[in-house]
Short mmCIF file of C-alpha atoms in Angstrom, two decimals:
data_model
loop_
_atom_site.label_atom_id
_atom_site.label_comp_id
_atom_site.label_asym_id
_atom_site.label_seq_id
_atom_site.Cartn_x
_atom_site.Cartn_y
_atom_site.Cartn_z
CA MET A 1 -42.98 128.90 58.30
CA ILE A 2 -46.33 130.26 57.43
CA ARG A 3 -45.18 132.49 54.16
CA SER A 4 -43.69 128.69 52.84
CA HIS A 5 -46.88 126.40 53.85
CA THR A 6 -49.18 129.05 52.31
CA PHE A 7 -46.78 129.34 48.77
CA ARG A 8 -46.80 125.67 48.39
CA ARG A 9 -50.71 124.80 48.26
CA PRO A 10 -50.97 127.06 45.55
CA ARG A 11 -48.38 125.17 43.73
CA LEU A 12 -49.24 121.64 44.40
CA ALA A 13 -52.96 122.80 43.40
CA LEU A 14 -51.48 123.93 40.25
CA VAL A 15 -49.82 120.79 39.79
CA ALA A 16 -52.85 118.69 40.69
CA SER A 17 -54.48 120.36 37.98
CA VAL A 18 -52.11 119.72 35.48
CA VAL A 19 -51.95 116.11 36.11
CA ILE A 20 -55.34 115.65 36.06
CA ALA A 21 -55.38 117.59 32.63
CA LEU A 22 -52.90 115.05 31.26
CA ALA A 23 -55.08 112.29 32.65
CA LEU A 24 -58.09 113.17 30.57
CA VAL A 25 -56.27 113.91 27.36
CA ALA A 26 -54.49 110.69 27.41
CA ALA A 27 -57.72 109.25 28.38
CA LEU A 28 -59.54 110.75 25.23
CA SER A 29 -56.49 109.86 23.07
CA THR A 30 -55.51 106.49 24.21
CA PRO A 31 -57.86 103.49 23.46
CA ALA A 32 -59.66 102.01 26.68
CA ARG A 33 -58.74 98.73 27.74
CA ALA A 34 -60.86 95.64 26.85
CA GLY A 35 -60.88 92.60 30.34
CA GLY A 36 -60.13 89.04 30.09
CA ALA A 37 -56.79 86.83 29.87
CA TRP A 38 -55.38 84.75 27.13
CA VAL A 39 -55.30 80.93 28.18
CA ARG A 40 -53.25 78.42 26.74
CA ARG A 41 -54.80 75.13 25.06
CA ALA A 42 -53.65 71.90 23.69
CA ASN A 43 -50.99 72.32 21.01
CA MET A 44 -51.18 71.69 17.43
CA PRO A 45 -50.37 68.14 16.67
CA ILE A 46 -48.57 70.15 13.48
CA GLY A 47 -47.41 73.55 14.37
CA GLU A 48 -48.47 75.79 11.21
CA GLN A 49 -48.93 79.30 9.57
CA GLU A 50 -51.53 80.26 6.81
CA ALA A 51 -53.60 77.78 7.33
CA GLY A 52 -57.39 77.92 5.90
CA VAL A 53 -59.81 77.94 9.30
CA ALA A 54 -63.53 77.23 9.54
CA LYS A 55 -65.78 76.12 12.61
CA LEU A 56 -68.61 73.26 11.82
CA GLY A 57 -70.23 71.58 14.69
CA GLY A 58 -68.33 73.15 17.64
CA LYS A 59 -64.87 71.92 16.18
CA ILE A 60 -61.99 73.81 14.42
CA TYR A 61 -60.99 72.58 10.95
CA LEU A 62 -57.59 73.89 9.89
CA MET A 63 -56.83 72.86 6.20
CA GLY A 64 -53.44 72.84 4.82
CA GLY A 65 -50.76 75.85 5.06
CA PHE A 66 -46.98 75.87 5.08
CA GLU A 67 -46.13 73.31 6.94
CA SER A 68 -48.51 70.16 6.39
CA PHE A 69 -50.05 71.83 2.92
CA HIS A 70 -52.95 69.16 2.43
CA VAL A 71 -53.27 68.07 6.08
CA ILE A 72 -56.55 68.73 7.78
CA GLN A 73 -56.27 69.42 11.61
CA VAL A 74 -59.16 69.37 13.56
CA TYR A 75 -59.61 70.82 17.11
CA ASP A 76 -62.26 69.88 19.61
CA PRO A 77 -62.69 72.05 22.34
CA GLY A 78 -64.95 70.59 24.55
CA SER A 79 -62.07 67.91 24.76
CA ASN A 80 -59.54 70.27 24.20
CA SER A 81 -57.92 67.83 21.92
CA TRP A 82 -56.74 67.37 18.30
CA VAL A 83 -56.81 64.34 15.38
CA GLN A 84 -56.11 64.54 12.18
CA ALA A 85 -58.37 63.98 9.68
CA PRO A 86 -58.47 60.76 7.51
CA TYR A 87 -59.25 62.69 4.15
CA ARG A 88 -56.99 65.22 3.02
CA LEU A 89 -56.74 68.38 0.49
CA PRO A 90 -56.58 66.46 -3.02
CA ALA A 91 -53.75 69.42 -3.46
CA ASN A 92 -51.02 71.41 -1.44
CA ARG A 93 -52.75 74.54 -0.44
CA TRP A 94 -51.59 77.56 1.94
CA GLY A 95 -53.58 80.94 2.19
CA GLY A 96 -56.71 79.76 1.75
CA ALA A 97 -60.16 81.29 2.19
CA ALA A 98 -62.29 78.96 4.20
CA VAL A 99 -65.75 79.77 5.32
CA THR A 100 -68.78 76.86 6.83
CA VAL A 101 -72.21 76.80 4.31
CA ASN A 102 -74.73 74.33 5.07
CA ARG A 103 -72.78 71.62 6.93
CA ARG A 104 -69.61 72.14 4.44
CA ILE A 105 -66.56 73.85 4.57
CA LEU A 106 -65.35 75.64 1.32
CA LEU A 107 -61.75 76.30 0.76
CA PHE A 108 -61.40 79.08 -1.94
CA GLY A 109 -57.71 79.30 -3.74
CA GLY A 110 -54.75 79.29 -2.12
CA GLY A 111 -51.08 78.79 -2.90
CA SER A 112 -49.84 75.52 -4.00
CA ARG A 113 -45.82 75.89 -2.87
CA ASP A 114 -43.67 77.29 -0.91
CA PHE A 115 -43.79 81.18 -1.47
CA ASP A 116 -44.55 80.91 -4.67
CA PHE A 117 -47.43 83.95 -4.56
CA VAL A 118 -49.51 82.57 -7.06
CA GLY A 119 -53.13 81.83 -6.30
CA THR A 120 -55.14 79.00 -7.56
CA ARG A 121 -58.55 78.80 -9.04
CA THR A 122 -59.58 75.85 -7.04
CA THR A 123 -62.80 75.26 -4.80
CA TYR A 124 -62.98 72.59 -2.41
CA SER A 125 -65.99 71.52 -0.79
CA ILE A 126 -64.96 69.32 2.34
CA ASN A 127 -68.02 67.44 4.16
CA PRO A 128 -66.35 65.93 7.22
CA ALA A 129 -69.23 63.71 7.98
CA THR A 130 -68.49 61.41 5.04
CA GLY A 131 -64.98 62.09 4.60
CA THR A 132 -64.76 63.46 1.36
CA VAL A 133 -63.30 66.65 -0.61
CA THR A 134 -64.96 67.49 -3.90
CA THR A 135 -64.38 69.54 -6.27
CA ARG A 136 -66.48 72.76 -7.14
CA HIS A 137 -66.61 75.30 -10.04
CA ILE A 138 -63.35 77.28 -10.65
CA ALA A 139 -62.81 80.80 -9.04
CA PRO A 140 -63.18 83.54 -11.98
CA ILE A 141 -59.28 84.46 -11.16
CA PRO A 142 -56.73 83.10 -8.91
CA LEU A 143 -56.87 83.64 -5.09
CA GLU A 144 -54.41 83.68 -2.33
CA GLN A 145 -54.67 85.52 0.72
CA ALA A 146 -58.37 86.49 0.14
CA ALA A 147 -61.57 86.51 2.66
CA ALA A 148 -64.33 84.76 2.67
CA VAL A 149 -67.34 84.85 4.64
CA ARG A 150 -70.92 84.43 4.42
CA ILE A 151 -73.93 86.20 3.78
CA PRO A 152 -75.99 86.20 6.49
CA GLY A 153 -79.54 84.11 6.02
CA THR A 154 -78.02 82.86 2.57
CA SER A 155 -76.15 79.96 0.86
CA ARG A 156 -73.99 82.56 -0.58
CA VAL A 157 -70.68 83.52 -0.06
CA LEU A 158 -68.43 86.57 -0.25
CA VAL A 159 -65.08 86.34 -1.36
CA VAL A 160 -63.16 89.52 -1.10
CA GLY A 161 -59.68 90.27 -2.47
CA GLY A 162 -56.67 87.72 -3.11
CA HIS A 163 -53.81 88.27 -5.34
CA ASN A 164 -51.46 86.64 -8.09
CA GLN A 165 -48.13 88.27 -8.05
CA GLN A 166 -44.56 87.24 -7.66
CA GLU A 167 -41.92 89.65 -6.18
CA ALA A 168 -42.31 92.26 -9.35
CA GLY A 169 -45.49 93.59 -7.71
CA PRO A 170 -49.35 93.42 -7.82
CA THR A 171 -50.75 92.67 -11.15
CA LEU A 172 -54.76 93.75 -10.33
CA THR A 173 -55.43 97.64 -9.86
CA ALA A 174 -58.66 97.12 -8.30
CA THR A 175 -59.83 94.43 -5.63
CA PRO A 176 -61.81 91.78 -6.59
CA ILE A 177 -65.44 91.11 -5.03
CA TYR A 178 -67.02 88.00 -6.21
CA ILE A 179 -70.06 85.93 -4.55
CA TYR A 180 -70.08 82.08 -4.84
CA ASP A 181 -73.42 80.55 -4.79
CA THR A 182 -72.90 76.87 -3.52
CA VAL A 183 -76.35 76.00 -4.79
CA ASN A 184 -76.08 76.87 -8.29
CA ASP A 185 -72.51 76.67 -8.11
CA THR A 186 -71.82 80.00 -9.63
CA TRP A 187 -69.73 83.15 -9.57
CA THR A 188 -70.61 86.85 -9.92
CA ARG A 189 -68.87 89.94 -9.78
CA LYS A 190 -69.39 92.33 -7.16
CA ALA A 191 -68.80 96.28 -6.59
CA ASN A 192 -65.28 97.00 -6.04
CA LEU A 193 -63.87 98.36 -2.40
CA PRO A 194 -63.28 102.09 -2.78
CA VAL A 195 -59.63 102.18 -2.76
CA THR A 196 -56.74 102.11 -5.07
CA GLY A 197 -55.01 99.07 -6.11
CA SER A 198 -55.87 95.71 -5.31
CA LEU A 199 -55.61 94.40 -1.38
CA PHE A 200 -55.11 91.03 -0.53
CA GLY A 201 -54.38 89.30 3.09
CA GLY A 202 -57.53 91.63 5.06
CA THR A 203 -60.36 89.94 6.99
CA ALA A 204 -63.93 89.60 6.32
CA VAL A 205 -66.01 88.95 9.58
CA ASN A 206 -70.36 88.60 10.15
CA VAL A 207 -71.25 91.14 12.80
CA GLN A 208 -74.70 90.87 13.66
CA GLY A 209 -75.71 90.20 10.05
CA SER A 210 -73.71 93.27 8.49
CA ILE A 211 -70.40 91.91 6.99
CA TYR A 212 -66.95 93.84 7.57
CA TYR A 213 -63.85 94.26 6.02
CA TYR A 214 -60.59 95.54 7.43
CA GLY A 215 -56.76 95.46 6.60
CA GLY A 216 -54.78 94.10 4.01
CA LEU A 217 -51.65 95.12 1.95
CA VAL A 218 -51.50 96.62 -1.40
CA ASP A 219 -48.12 95.49 -2.64
CA LEU A 220 -46.38 92.08 -1.01
CA LEU A 221 -43.03 93.76 -0.79
CA SER A 222 -43.54 97.50 0.14
CA GLY A 223 -46.95 98.22 1.28
CA PRO A 224 -48.74 100.32 2.00
CA VAL A 225 -51.29 98.84 4.55
CA SER A 226 -54.61 99.59 4.45
CA ARG A 227 -55.69 100.66 7.62
CA ALA A 228 -59.68 101.70 6.52
CA VAL A 229 -62.58 98.95 7.98
CA PHE A 230 -65.92 99.01 5.17
CA ARG A 231 -69.09 97.74 6.21
CA TYR A 232 -71.05 95.88 2.92
CA GLN A 233 -74.30 96.18 2.23
CA ALA A 234 -75.59 92.93 0.16
CA GLY A 235 -78.70 94.21 -1.19
CA SER A 236 -77.67 97.34 -2.68
CA ASP A 237 -73.77 95.93 -3.19
CA SER A 238 -72.37 98.34 -2.00
CA TRP A 239 -68.95 99.39 0.44
CA THR A 240 -69.04 102.36 3.11
CA LYS A 241 -65.89 103.15 5.05
CA VAL A 242 -66.85 102.93 8.85
CA GLY A 243 -63.46 103.66 10.43
CA SER A 244 -59.76 103.29 10.95
CA MET A 245 -57.54 101.21 12.62
CA PRO A 246 -55.47 102.61 15.20
CA ARG A 247 -52.40 101.38 12.98
CA GLY A 248 -52.13 99.37 9.79
CA THR A 249 -52.07 95.62 10.06
CA ASP A 250 -50.05 93.26 8.13
CA VAL A 251 -50.79 90.66 5.54
CA ARG A 252 -53.44 87.72 7.70
CA ALA A 253 -53.17 90.28 10.65
CA GLN A 254 -56.83 88.05 11.29
CA GLY A 255 -59.48 88.55 13.54
CA ALA A 256 -63.04 87.01 14.95
CA VAL A 257 -66.06 88.14 16.69
CA GLY A 258 -66.69 88.05 20.59
CA LEU A 259 -70.08 87.25 22.12
CA ASP A 260 -69.76 91.25 22.71
CA HIS A 261 -70.12 91.66 18.89
CA ARG A 262 -66.92 93.16 18.73
CA ILE A 263 -63.91 92.32 16.35
CA TYR A 264 -60.83 90.82 18.37
CA ILE A 265 -57.79 91.55 15.78
CA VAL A 266 -54.57 89.71 17.01
CA GLY A 267 -51.50 90.99 16.27
CA ALA A 268 -50.04 91.27 13.00
CA ASP A 269 -48.08 89.05 10.15
CA PHE A 270 -44.29 88.53 10.10
CA THR A 271 -43.72 90.79 13.23
CA SER A 272 -43.60 90.39 16.80
CA GLU A 273 -46.63 92.24 17.35
CA ARG A 274 -48.84 91.13 20.01
CA THR A 275 -50.89 93.41 20.48
CA VAL A 276 -54.71 92.76 20.39
CA ASN A 277 -57.12 96.20 19.03
CA VAL A 278 -61.05 95.91 19.53
CA PHE A 279 -63.25 97.15 17.14
CA ASP A 280 -67.12 98.03 18.10
CA PRO A 281 -68.72 98.54 15.03
CA GLY A 282 -72.17 99.91 17.14
CA SER A 283 -69.99 102.72 18.52
CA GLY A 284 -67.49 102.86 15.76
CA THR A 285 -64.61 103.12 18.64
CA TRP A 286 -61.72 101.32 19.73
CA SER A 287 -60.32 99.51 22.53
CA ILE A 288 -57.31 97.43 23.35
CA GLY A 289 -57.42 94.12 24.16
CA PRO A 290 -55.13 91.64 26.21
CA ALA A 291 -51.88 91.11 24.79
CA ILE A 292 -51.28 87.79 23.19
CA PRO A 293 -48.69 86.16 25.42
CA SER A 294 -46.54 84.53 23.45
CA THR A 295 -46.01 83.32 19.31
CA ASP A 296 -45.37 85.99 16.74
CA GLY A 297 -47.33 86.39 13.24
CA PRO A 298 -48.64 85.11 10.81
CA ARG A 299 -51.12 83.19 13.02
CA THR A 300 -54.53 81.99 12.46
CA VAL A 301 -57.72 83.22 14.01
CA ILE A 302 -61.44 82.35 14.66
CA GLY A 303 -63.93 82.72 17.00
CA LEU A 304 -66.33 79.63 18.58
CA ARG A 305 -69.07 79.96 20.76
CA GLY A 306 -67.84 83.29 22.35
CA THR A 307 -63.99 82.73 22.50
CA ILE A 308 -61.33 83.91 20.38
CA TYR A 309 -58.53 81.23 18.93
CA ALA A 310 -55.24 82.32 18.02
CA LEU A 311 -53.34 79.24 16.45
CA GLY A 312 -50.13 78.80 15.41
CA GLY A 313 -47.85 81.49 14.04
CA SER A 314 -43.71 81.56 14.12
CA TYR A 315 -41.26 83.06 16.15
CA LEU A 316 -37.47 83.81 15.90
CA VAL A 317 -34.63 82.44 17.96
CA GLN A 318 -31.10 83.89 17.41
CA GLY A 319 -32.29 84.64 14.19
CA GLU A 320 -33.74 81.36 12.77
CA THR A 321 -37.64 80.70 12.69
CA PHE A 322 -39.62 78.07 13.86
CA VAL A 323 -42.78 77.42 13.07
CA GLY A 324 -45.30 77.39 16.92
CA ARG A 325 -47.78 75.14 17.82
CA TRP A 326 -49.38 77.21 20.15
CA ASN A 327 -53.44 77.10 20.69
CA TRP A 328 -54.51 80.36 22.62
CA ALA A 329 -57.86 80.91 23.59
CA LEU A 330 -59.93 84.09 24.91
CA ALA A 331 -62.81 84.01 26.59
CA THR A 332 -65.28 87.12 25.59
CA THR A 333 -68.48 87.72 27.22
CA THR A 334 -71.97 89.29 26.46
CA PRO A 335 -72.12 93.42 26.81
#
């Protein structure tokens, strides 16, 4: 009995050491998990995919999309209620890039028909205070599934990517980058992304005065999907790769910035992927956020006052695709 007892103790210690070592390896190779939980809010009146989205005056504006095309839906988080704006887009739009500047919402490009994948050059300026939609100077190239973000401290907008292709494949060999000056109503070409081919469907966000762009797809049918995360310096008009995603996102795998200054990338488009990947630009590290409970892509994602909202999307039932009206909210906290 004594022999048996003294024999087992080293084996148990060895097993424990191996377990601890494996746990350390897993901890080093697996992204940490972020806290919080998604909360269901009031459903959208019209379920939507590929809508342009912007925020103004504490409200969220969804513009167009595959289901409503020219309808503008407005969500008020304070009252947890939706209304349909009495004004509409002058023409059908889906996949447009939206941003707010000087209390106006700008909507750049977008497709005009179901899955035509041929972008338009239209720039709309929406003024919710007066209920008017006006047309501004057209973009230099067709823009569909582009990304737009305001250059901090200015009235200019950085517009990244966009495409004009049908099933035959891409027609651009570089990712088009433009700055739109809202005061002078002018467009200026800027430095290309340091990638081969033309990305579209990526996301651009502002984190503490710096612009980041991630994801995107080179070819509509076959990819590849970009895993790169870039930072843009407006002063030097230059791009720097600052990281790679744990896995590539699909088209319009949108994200938004939380109070913790991290980018929350919600799932992926055209899949049932519900993982939330979180990127910390300060440390260049990744973590895993709370998985979104339901709805497949393509979702519309935006951050407002520290809460990440994931809106709409689609889902499959017995092989048939339906459009969701979900409105999920994830509150973030300061670091």
